[in-house]
mmCIF file of C-alpha atoms in Angstrom:
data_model
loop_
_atom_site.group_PDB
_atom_site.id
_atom_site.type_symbol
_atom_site.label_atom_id
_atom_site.label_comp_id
_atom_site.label_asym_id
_atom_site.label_seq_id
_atom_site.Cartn_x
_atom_site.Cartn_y
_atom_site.Cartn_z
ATOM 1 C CA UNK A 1 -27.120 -53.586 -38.598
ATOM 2 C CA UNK A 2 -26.514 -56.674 -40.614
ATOM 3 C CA UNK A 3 -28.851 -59.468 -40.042
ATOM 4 C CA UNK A 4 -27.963 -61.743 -37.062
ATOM 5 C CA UNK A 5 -27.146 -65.623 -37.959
ATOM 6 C CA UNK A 6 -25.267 -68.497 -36.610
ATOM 7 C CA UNK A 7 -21.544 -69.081 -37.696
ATOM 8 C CA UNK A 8 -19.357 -72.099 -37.227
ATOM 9 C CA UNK A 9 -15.992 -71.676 -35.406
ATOM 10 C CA UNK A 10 -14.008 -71.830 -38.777
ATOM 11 C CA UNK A 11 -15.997 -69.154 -40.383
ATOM 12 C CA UNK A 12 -16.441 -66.120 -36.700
ATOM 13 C CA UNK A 13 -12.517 -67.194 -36.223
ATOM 14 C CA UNK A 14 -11.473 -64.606 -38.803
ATOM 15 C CA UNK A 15 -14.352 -62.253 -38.887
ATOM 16 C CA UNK A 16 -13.565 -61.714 -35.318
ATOM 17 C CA UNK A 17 -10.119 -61.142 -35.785
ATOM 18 C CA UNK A 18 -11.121 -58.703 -38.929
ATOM 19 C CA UNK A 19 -12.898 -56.813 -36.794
ATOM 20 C CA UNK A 20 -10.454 -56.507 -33.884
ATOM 21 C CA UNK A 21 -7.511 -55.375 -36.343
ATOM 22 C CA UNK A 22 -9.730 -53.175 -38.363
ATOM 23 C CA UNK A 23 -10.357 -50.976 -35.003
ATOM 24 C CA UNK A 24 -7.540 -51.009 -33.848
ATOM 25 C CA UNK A 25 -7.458 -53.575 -31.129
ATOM 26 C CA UNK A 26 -10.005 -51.704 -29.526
ATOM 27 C CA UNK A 27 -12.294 -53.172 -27.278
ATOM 28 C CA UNK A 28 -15.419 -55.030 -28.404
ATOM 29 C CA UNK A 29 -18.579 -54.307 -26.444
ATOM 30 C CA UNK A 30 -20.406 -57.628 -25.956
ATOM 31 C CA UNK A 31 -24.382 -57.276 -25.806
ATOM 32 C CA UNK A 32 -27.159 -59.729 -26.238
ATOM 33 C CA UNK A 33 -31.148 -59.575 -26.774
ATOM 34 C CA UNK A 34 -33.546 -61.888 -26.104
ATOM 35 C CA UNK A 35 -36.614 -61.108 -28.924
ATOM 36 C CA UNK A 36 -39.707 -61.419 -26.447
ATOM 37 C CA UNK A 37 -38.666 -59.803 -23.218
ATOM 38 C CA UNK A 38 -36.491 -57.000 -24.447
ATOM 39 C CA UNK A 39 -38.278 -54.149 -26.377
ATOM 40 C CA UNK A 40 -37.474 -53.424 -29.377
ATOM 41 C CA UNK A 41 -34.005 -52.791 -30.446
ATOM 42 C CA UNK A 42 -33.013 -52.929 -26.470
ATOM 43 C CA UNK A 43 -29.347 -54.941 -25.997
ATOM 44 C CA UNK A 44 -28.426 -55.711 -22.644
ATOM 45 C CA UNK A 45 -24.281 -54.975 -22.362
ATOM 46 C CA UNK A 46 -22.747 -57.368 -20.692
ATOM 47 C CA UNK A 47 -19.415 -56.140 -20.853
ATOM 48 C CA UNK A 48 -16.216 -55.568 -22.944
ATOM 49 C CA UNK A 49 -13.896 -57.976 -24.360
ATOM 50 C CA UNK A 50 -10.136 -56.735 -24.429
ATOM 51 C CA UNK A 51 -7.894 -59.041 -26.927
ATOM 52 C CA UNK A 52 -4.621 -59.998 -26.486
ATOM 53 C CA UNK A 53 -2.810 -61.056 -29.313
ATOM 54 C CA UNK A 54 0.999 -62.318 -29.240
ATOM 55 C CA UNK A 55 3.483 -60.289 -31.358
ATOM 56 C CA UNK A 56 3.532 -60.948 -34.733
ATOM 57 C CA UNK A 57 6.605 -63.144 -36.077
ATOM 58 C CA UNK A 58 8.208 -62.802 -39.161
ATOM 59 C CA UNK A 59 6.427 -64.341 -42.358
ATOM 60 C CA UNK A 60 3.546 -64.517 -40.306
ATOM 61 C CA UNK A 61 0.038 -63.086 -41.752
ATOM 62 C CA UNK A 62 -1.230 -60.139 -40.068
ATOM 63 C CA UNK A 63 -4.405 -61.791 -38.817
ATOM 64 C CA UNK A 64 -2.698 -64.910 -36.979
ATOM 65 C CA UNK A 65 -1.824 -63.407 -33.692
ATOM 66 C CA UNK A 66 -5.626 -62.184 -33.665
ATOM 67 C CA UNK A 67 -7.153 -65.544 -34.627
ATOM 68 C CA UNK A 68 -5.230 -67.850 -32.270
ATOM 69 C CA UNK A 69 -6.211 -65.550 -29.388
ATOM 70 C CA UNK A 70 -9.634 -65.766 -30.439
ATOM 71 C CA UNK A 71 -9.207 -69.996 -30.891
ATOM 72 C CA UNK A 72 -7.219 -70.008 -27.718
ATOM 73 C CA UNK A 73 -8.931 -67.528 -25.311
ATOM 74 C CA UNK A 74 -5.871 -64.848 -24.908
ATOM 75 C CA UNK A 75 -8.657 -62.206 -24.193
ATOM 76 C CA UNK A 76 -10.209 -60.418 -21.409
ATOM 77 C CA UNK A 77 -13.754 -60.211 -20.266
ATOM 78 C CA UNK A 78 -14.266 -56.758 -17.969
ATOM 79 C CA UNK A 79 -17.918 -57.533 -16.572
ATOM 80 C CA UNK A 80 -20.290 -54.559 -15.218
ATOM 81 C CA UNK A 81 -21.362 -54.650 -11.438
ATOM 82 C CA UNK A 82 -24.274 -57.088 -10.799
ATOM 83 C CA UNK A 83 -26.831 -53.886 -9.630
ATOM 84 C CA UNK A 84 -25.399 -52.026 -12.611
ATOM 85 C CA UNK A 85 -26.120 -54.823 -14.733
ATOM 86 C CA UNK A 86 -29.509 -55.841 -13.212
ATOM 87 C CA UNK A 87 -30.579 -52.322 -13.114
ATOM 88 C CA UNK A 88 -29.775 -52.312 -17.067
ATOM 89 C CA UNK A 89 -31.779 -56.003 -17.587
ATOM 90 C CA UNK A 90 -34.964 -54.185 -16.214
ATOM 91 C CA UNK A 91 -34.823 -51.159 -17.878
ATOM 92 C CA UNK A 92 -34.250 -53.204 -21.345
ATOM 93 C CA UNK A 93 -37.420 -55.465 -20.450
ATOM 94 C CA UNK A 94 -39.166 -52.433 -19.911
ATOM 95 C CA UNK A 95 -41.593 -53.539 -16.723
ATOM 96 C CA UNK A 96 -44.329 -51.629 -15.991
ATOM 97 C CA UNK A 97 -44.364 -52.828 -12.205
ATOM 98 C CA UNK A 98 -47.488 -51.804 -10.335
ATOM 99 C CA UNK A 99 -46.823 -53.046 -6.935
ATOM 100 C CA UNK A 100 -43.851 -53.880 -4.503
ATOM 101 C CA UNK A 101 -44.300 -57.661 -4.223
ATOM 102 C CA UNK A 102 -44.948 -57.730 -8.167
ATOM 103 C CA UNK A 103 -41.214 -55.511 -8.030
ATOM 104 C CA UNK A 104 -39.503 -57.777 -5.983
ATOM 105 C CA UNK A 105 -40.387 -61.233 -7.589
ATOM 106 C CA UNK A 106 -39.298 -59.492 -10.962
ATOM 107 C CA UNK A 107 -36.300 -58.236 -9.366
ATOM 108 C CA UNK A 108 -35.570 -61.938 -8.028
ATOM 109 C CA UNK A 109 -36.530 -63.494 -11.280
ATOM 110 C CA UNK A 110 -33.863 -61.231 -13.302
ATOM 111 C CA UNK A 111 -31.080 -61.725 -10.780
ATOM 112 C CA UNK A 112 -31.415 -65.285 -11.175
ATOM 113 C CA UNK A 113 -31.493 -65.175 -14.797
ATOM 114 C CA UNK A 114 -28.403 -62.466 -14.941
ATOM 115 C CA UNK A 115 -26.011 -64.779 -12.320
ATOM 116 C CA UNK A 116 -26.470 -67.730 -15.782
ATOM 117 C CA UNK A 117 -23.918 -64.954 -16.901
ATOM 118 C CA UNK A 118 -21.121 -66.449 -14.815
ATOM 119 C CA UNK A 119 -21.724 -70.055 -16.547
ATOM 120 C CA UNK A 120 -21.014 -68.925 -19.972
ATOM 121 C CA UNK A 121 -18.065 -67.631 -18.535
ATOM 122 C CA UNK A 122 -17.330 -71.295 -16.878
ATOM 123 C CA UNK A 123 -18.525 -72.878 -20.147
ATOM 124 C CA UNK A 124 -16.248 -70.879 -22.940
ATOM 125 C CA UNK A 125 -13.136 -71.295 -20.579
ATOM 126 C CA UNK A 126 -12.795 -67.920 -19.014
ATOM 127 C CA UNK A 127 -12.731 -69.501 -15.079
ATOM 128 C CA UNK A 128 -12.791 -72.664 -14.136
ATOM 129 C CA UNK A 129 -15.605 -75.100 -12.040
ATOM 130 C CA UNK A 130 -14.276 -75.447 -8.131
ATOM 131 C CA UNK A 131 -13.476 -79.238 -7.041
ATOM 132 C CA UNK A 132 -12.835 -80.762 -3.996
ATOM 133 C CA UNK A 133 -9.116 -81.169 -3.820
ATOM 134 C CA UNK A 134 -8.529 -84.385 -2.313
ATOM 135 C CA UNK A 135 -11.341 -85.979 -4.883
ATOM 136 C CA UNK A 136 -9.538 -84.311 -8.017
ATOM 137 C CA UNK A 137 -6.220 -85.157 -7.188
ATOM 138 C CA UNK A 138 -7.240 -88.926 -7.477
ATOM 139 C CA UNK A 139 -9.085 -88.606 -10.364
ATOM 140 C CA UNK A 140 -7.092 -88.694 -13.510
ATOM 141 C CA UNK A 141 -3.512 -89.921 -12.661
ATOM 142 C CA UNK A 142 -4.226 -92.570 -10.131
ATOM 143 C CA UNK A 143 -6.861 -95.024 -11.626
ATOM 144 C CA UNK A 144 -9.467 -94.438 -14.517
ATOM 145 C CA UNK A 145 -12.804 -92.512 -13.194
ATOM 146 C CA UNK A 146 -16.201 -92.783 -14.017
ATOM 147 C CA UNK A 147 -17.777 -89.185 -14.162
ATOM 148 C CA UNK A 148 -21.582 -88.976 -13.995
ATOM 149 C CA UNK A 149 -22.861 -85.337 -14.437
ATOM 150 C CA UNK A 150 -25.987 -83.380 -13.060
ATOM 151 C CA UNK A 151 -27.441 -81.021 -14.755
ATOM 152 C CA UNK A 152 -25.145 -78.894 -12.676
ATOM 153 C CA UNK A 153 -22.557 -80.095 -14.036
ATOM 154 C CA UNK A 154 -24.053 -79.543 -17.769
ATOM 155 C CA UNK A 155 -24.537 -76.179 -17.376
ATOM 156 C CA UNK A 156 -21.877 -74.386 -15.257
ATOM 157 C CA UNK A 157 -18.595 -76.073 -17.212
ATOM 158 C CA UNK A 158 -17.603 -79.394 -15.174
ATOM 159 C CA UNK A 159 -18.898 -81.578 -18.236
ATOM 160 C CA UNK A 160 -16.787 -78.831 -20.539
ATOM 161 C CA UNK A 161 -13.713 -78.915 -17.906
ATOM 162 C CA UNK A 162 -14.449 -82.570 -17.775
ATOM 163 C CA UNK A 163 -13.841 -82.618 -21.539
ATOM 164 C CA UNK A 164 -10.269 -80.546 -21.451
ATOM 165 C CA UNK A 165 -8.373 -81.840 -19.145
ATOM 166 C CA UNK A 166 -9.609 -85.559 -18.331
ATOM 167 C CA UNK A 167 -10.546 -87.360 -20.982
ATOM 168 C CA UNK A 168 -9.931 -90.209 -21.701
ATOM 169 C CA UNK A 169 -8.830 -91.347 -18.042
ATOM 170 C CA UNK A 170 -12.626 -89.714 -17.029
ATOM 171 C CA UNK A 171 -15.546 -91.393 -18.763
ATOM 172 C CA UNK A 172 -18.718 -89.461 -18.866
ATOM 173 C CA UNK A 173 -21.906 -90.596 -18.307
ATOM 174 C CA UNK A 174 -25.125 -88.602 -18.921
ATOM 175 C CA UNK A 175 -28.131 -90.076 -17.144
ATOM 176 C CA UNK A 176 -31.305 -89.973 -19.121
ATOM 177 C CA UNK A 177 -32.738 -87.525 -16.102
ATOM 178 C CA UNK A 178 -30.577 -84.558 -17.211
ATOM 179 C CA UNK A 179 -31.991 -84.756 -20.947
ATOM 180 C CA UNK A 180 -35.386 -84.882 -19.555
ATOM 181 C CA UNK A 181 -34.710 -81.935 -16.777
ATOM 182 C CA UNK A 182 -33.330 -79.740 -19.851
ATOM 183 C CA UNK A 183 -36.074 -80.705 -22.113
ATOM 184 C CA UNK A 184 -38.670 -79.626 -19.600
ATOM 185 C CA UNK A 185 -36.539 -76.472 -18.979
ATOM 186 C CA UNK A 186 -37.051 -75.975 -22.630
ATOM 187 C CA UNK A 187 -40.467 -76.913 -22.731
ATOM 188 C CA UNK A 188 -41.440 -74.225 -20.416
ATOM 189 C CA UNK A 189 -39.593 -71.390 -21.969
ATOM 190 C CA UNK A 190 -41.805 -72.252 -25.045
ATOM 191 C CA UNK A 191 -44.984 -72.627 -23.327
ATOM 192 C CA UNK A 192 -44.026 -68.938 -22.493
ATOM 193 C CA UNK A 193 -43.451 -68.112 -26.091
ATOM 194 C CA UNK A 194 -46.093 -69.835 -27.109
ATOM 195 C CA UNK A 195 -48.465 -67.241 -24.451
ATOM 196 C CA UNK A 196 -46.754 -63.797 -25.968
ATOM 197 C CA UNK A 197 -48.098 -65.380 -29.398
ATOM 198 C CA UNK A 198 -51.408 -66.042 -28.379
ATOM 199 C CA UNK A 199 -52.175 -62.726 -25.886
ATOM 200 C CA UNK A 200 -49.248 -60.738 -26.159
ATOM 201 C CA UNK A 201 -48.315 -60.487 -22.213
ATOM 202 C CA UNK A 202 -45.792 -62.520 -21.020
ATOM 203 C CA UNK A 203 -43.715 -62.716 -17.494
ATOM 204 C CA UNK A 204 -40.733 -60.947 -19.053
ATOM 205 C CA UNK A 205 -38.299 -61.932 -16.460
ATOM 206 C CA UNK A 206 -39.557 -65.817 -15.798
ATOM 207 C CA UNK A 207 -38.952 -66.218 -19.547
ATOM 208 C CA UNK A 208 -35.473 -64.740 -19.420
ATOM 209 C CA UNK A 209 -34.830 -67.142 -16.728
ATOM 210 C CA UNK A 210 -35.961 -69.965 -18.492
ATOM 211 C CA UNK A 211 -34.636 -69.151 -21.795
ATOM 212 C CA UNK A 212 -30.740 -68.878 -20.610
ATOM 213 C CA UNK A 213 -31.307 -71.841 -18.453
ATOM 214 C CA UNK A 214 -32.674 -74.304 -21.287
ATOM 215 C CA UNK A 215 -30.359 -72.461 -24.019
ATOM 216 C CA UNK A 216 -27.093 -72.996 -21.989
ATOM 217 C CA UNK A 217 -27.856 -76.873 -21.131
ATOM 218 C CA UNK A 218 -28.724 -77.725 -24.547
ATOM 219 C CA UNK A 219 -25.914 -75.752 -26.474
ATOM 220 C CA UNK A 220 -23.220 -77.729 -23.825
ATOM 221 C CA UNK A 221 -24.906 -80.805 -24.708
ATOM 222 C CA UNK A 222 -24.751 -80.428 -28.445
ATOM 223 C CA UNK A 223 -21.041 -78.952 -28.323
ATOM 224 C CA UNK A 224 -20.215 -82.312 -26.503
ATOM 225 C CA UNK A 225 -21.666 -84.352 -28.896
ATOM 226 C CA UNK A 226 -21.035 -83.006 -31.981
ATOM 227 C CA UNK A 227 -17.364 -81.257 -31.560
ATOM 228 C CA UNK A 228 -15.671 -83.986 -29.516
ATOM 229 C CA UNK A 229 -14.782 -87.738 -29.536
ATOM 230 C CA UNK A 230 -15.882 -87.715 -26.279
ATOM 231 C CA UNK A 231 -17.797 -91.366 -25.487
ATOM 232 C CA UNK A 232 -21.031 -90.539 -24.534
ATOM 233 C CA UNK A 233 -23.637 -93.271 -22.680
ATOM 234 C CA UNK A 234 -27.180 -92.716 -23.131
ATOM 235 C CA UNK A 235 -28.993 -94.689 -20.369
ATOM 236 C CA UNK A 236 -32.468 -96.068 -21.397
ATOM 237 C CA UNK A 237 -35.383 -94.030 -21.616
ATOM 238 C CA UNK A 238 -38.625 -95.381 -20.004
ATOM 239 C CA UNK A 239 -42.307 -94.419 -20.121
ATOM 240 C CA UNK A 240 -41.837 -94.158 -15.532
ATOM 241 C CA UNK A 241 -39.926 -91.097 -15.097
ATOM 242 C CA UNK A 242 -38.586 -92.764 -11.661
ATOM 243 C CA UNK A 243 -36.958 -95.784 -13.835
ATOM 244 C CA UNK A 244 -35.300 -93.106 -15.573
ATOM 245 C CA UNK A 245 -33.724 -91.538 -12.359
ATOM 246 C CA UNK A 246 -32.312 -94.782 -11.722
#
């Protein structure tokens, strides 16, 4: 396997679509790893992706229809069960679980961390974050709206739906709380990390948990900042967490 790295959207665009036409259209398997709670060379498969390209018009290069389904989400995600899927989690992180209770709080731990699987599907586009009716109707089109997310909102797509579909009429705030929330998040995933380095034994599935938590906050965050013209307004940050609530 070729070594893993980061890739802008102008540079996966067409290796993704390279990939897709060079098997055929045939679906991708989509698996991820997490370094410290998996063992080694264990990927957790969390699904298939199924493309679905336009025809190809005439003139046009062979690797269009692939790239602006990739660019425009004209694909499929076809999820595993949840039990089939936690079942999978736990055998990847490899537990050696002594006792019931110490069974059923990882259990709970890995559940929680697995359903963070349905906000990357919120945040990329694939569904949509559920609004009261009434409230979104007379958001956009009636008068200008002042949106102030929650981490909530961070996390599971509103700020990203926010993004699409009402700005500018919607101006986003992000209260200094959130950034400190997903900092902390952060801060205790690597307090965990930090553990495994020092002893070796870690709480496999708290870590999980706290990794896709911290991960997903701060990666909606930066795509905000740095991929939009969005307006952004910092509030203040004090040394009193409570002024910073407020």
């Amino acid at each position: 396997m070729n070594n893993l790295s980061l890739k802008s959207p102008t540079e996966s665009v067409p290796l993704l679509a390279a990939l897709f036409l060079e098997t055929g259209n045939a679906p991708a398997i989509l698996s991820v790893r997490e370094d410290i709670c998996f063992g080694d060379n264990n990927w957790l498969g969390i699904g298939k992706i199924f493309l679905k390209p336009a025809a190809q018009e005439s003139g046009q290069e062979e690797s269009k229809p692939a790239e602006n389904a990739i660019r425009y989400g004209f694909y499929e995600w076809h999820c595993p069960t949840h039990e089939t899927l936690l079942e999978a989690a736990l055998a990847a992180m490899e537990l050696n679980q002594e006792n019931n209770a110490k069974k059923k709080k990882n259990r709970d731990n890995t559940r929680r961390a697995l359903e963070s699987v349905i906000d990357v599907a919120t945040r990329v586009g694939l569904l949509f974050p559920c609004f009261d009716p009434e409230f979104f109707c007379s958001m956009p089109f009636c008068r200008p709206t002042t949106v102030i997310a929650d981490t909530n909102a961070i996390c599971q797509g509103g700020v990203d739906f926010l993004i699409r579909f009402l700005y500018p009429m919607a101006r986003l705030k992000i209260p200094a709380i959130v950034h400190m929330e997903i900092l902390n998040q952060t801060d205790r995933y690597f307090k965990q990390r930090r553990k495994y380095q020092r002893t070796g034994k870690i709480n496999k599935p708290l870590a999980l948990y706290h990794h896709v938590l911290c991960q997903g906050g701060q990666r909606a965050l930066l795509r905000l900042e740095f991929q939009t013209d969005t307006e952004v307004e910092h509030t203040a940050l004090f040394p009193d967490p409570l002024k910073n609530a407020f």
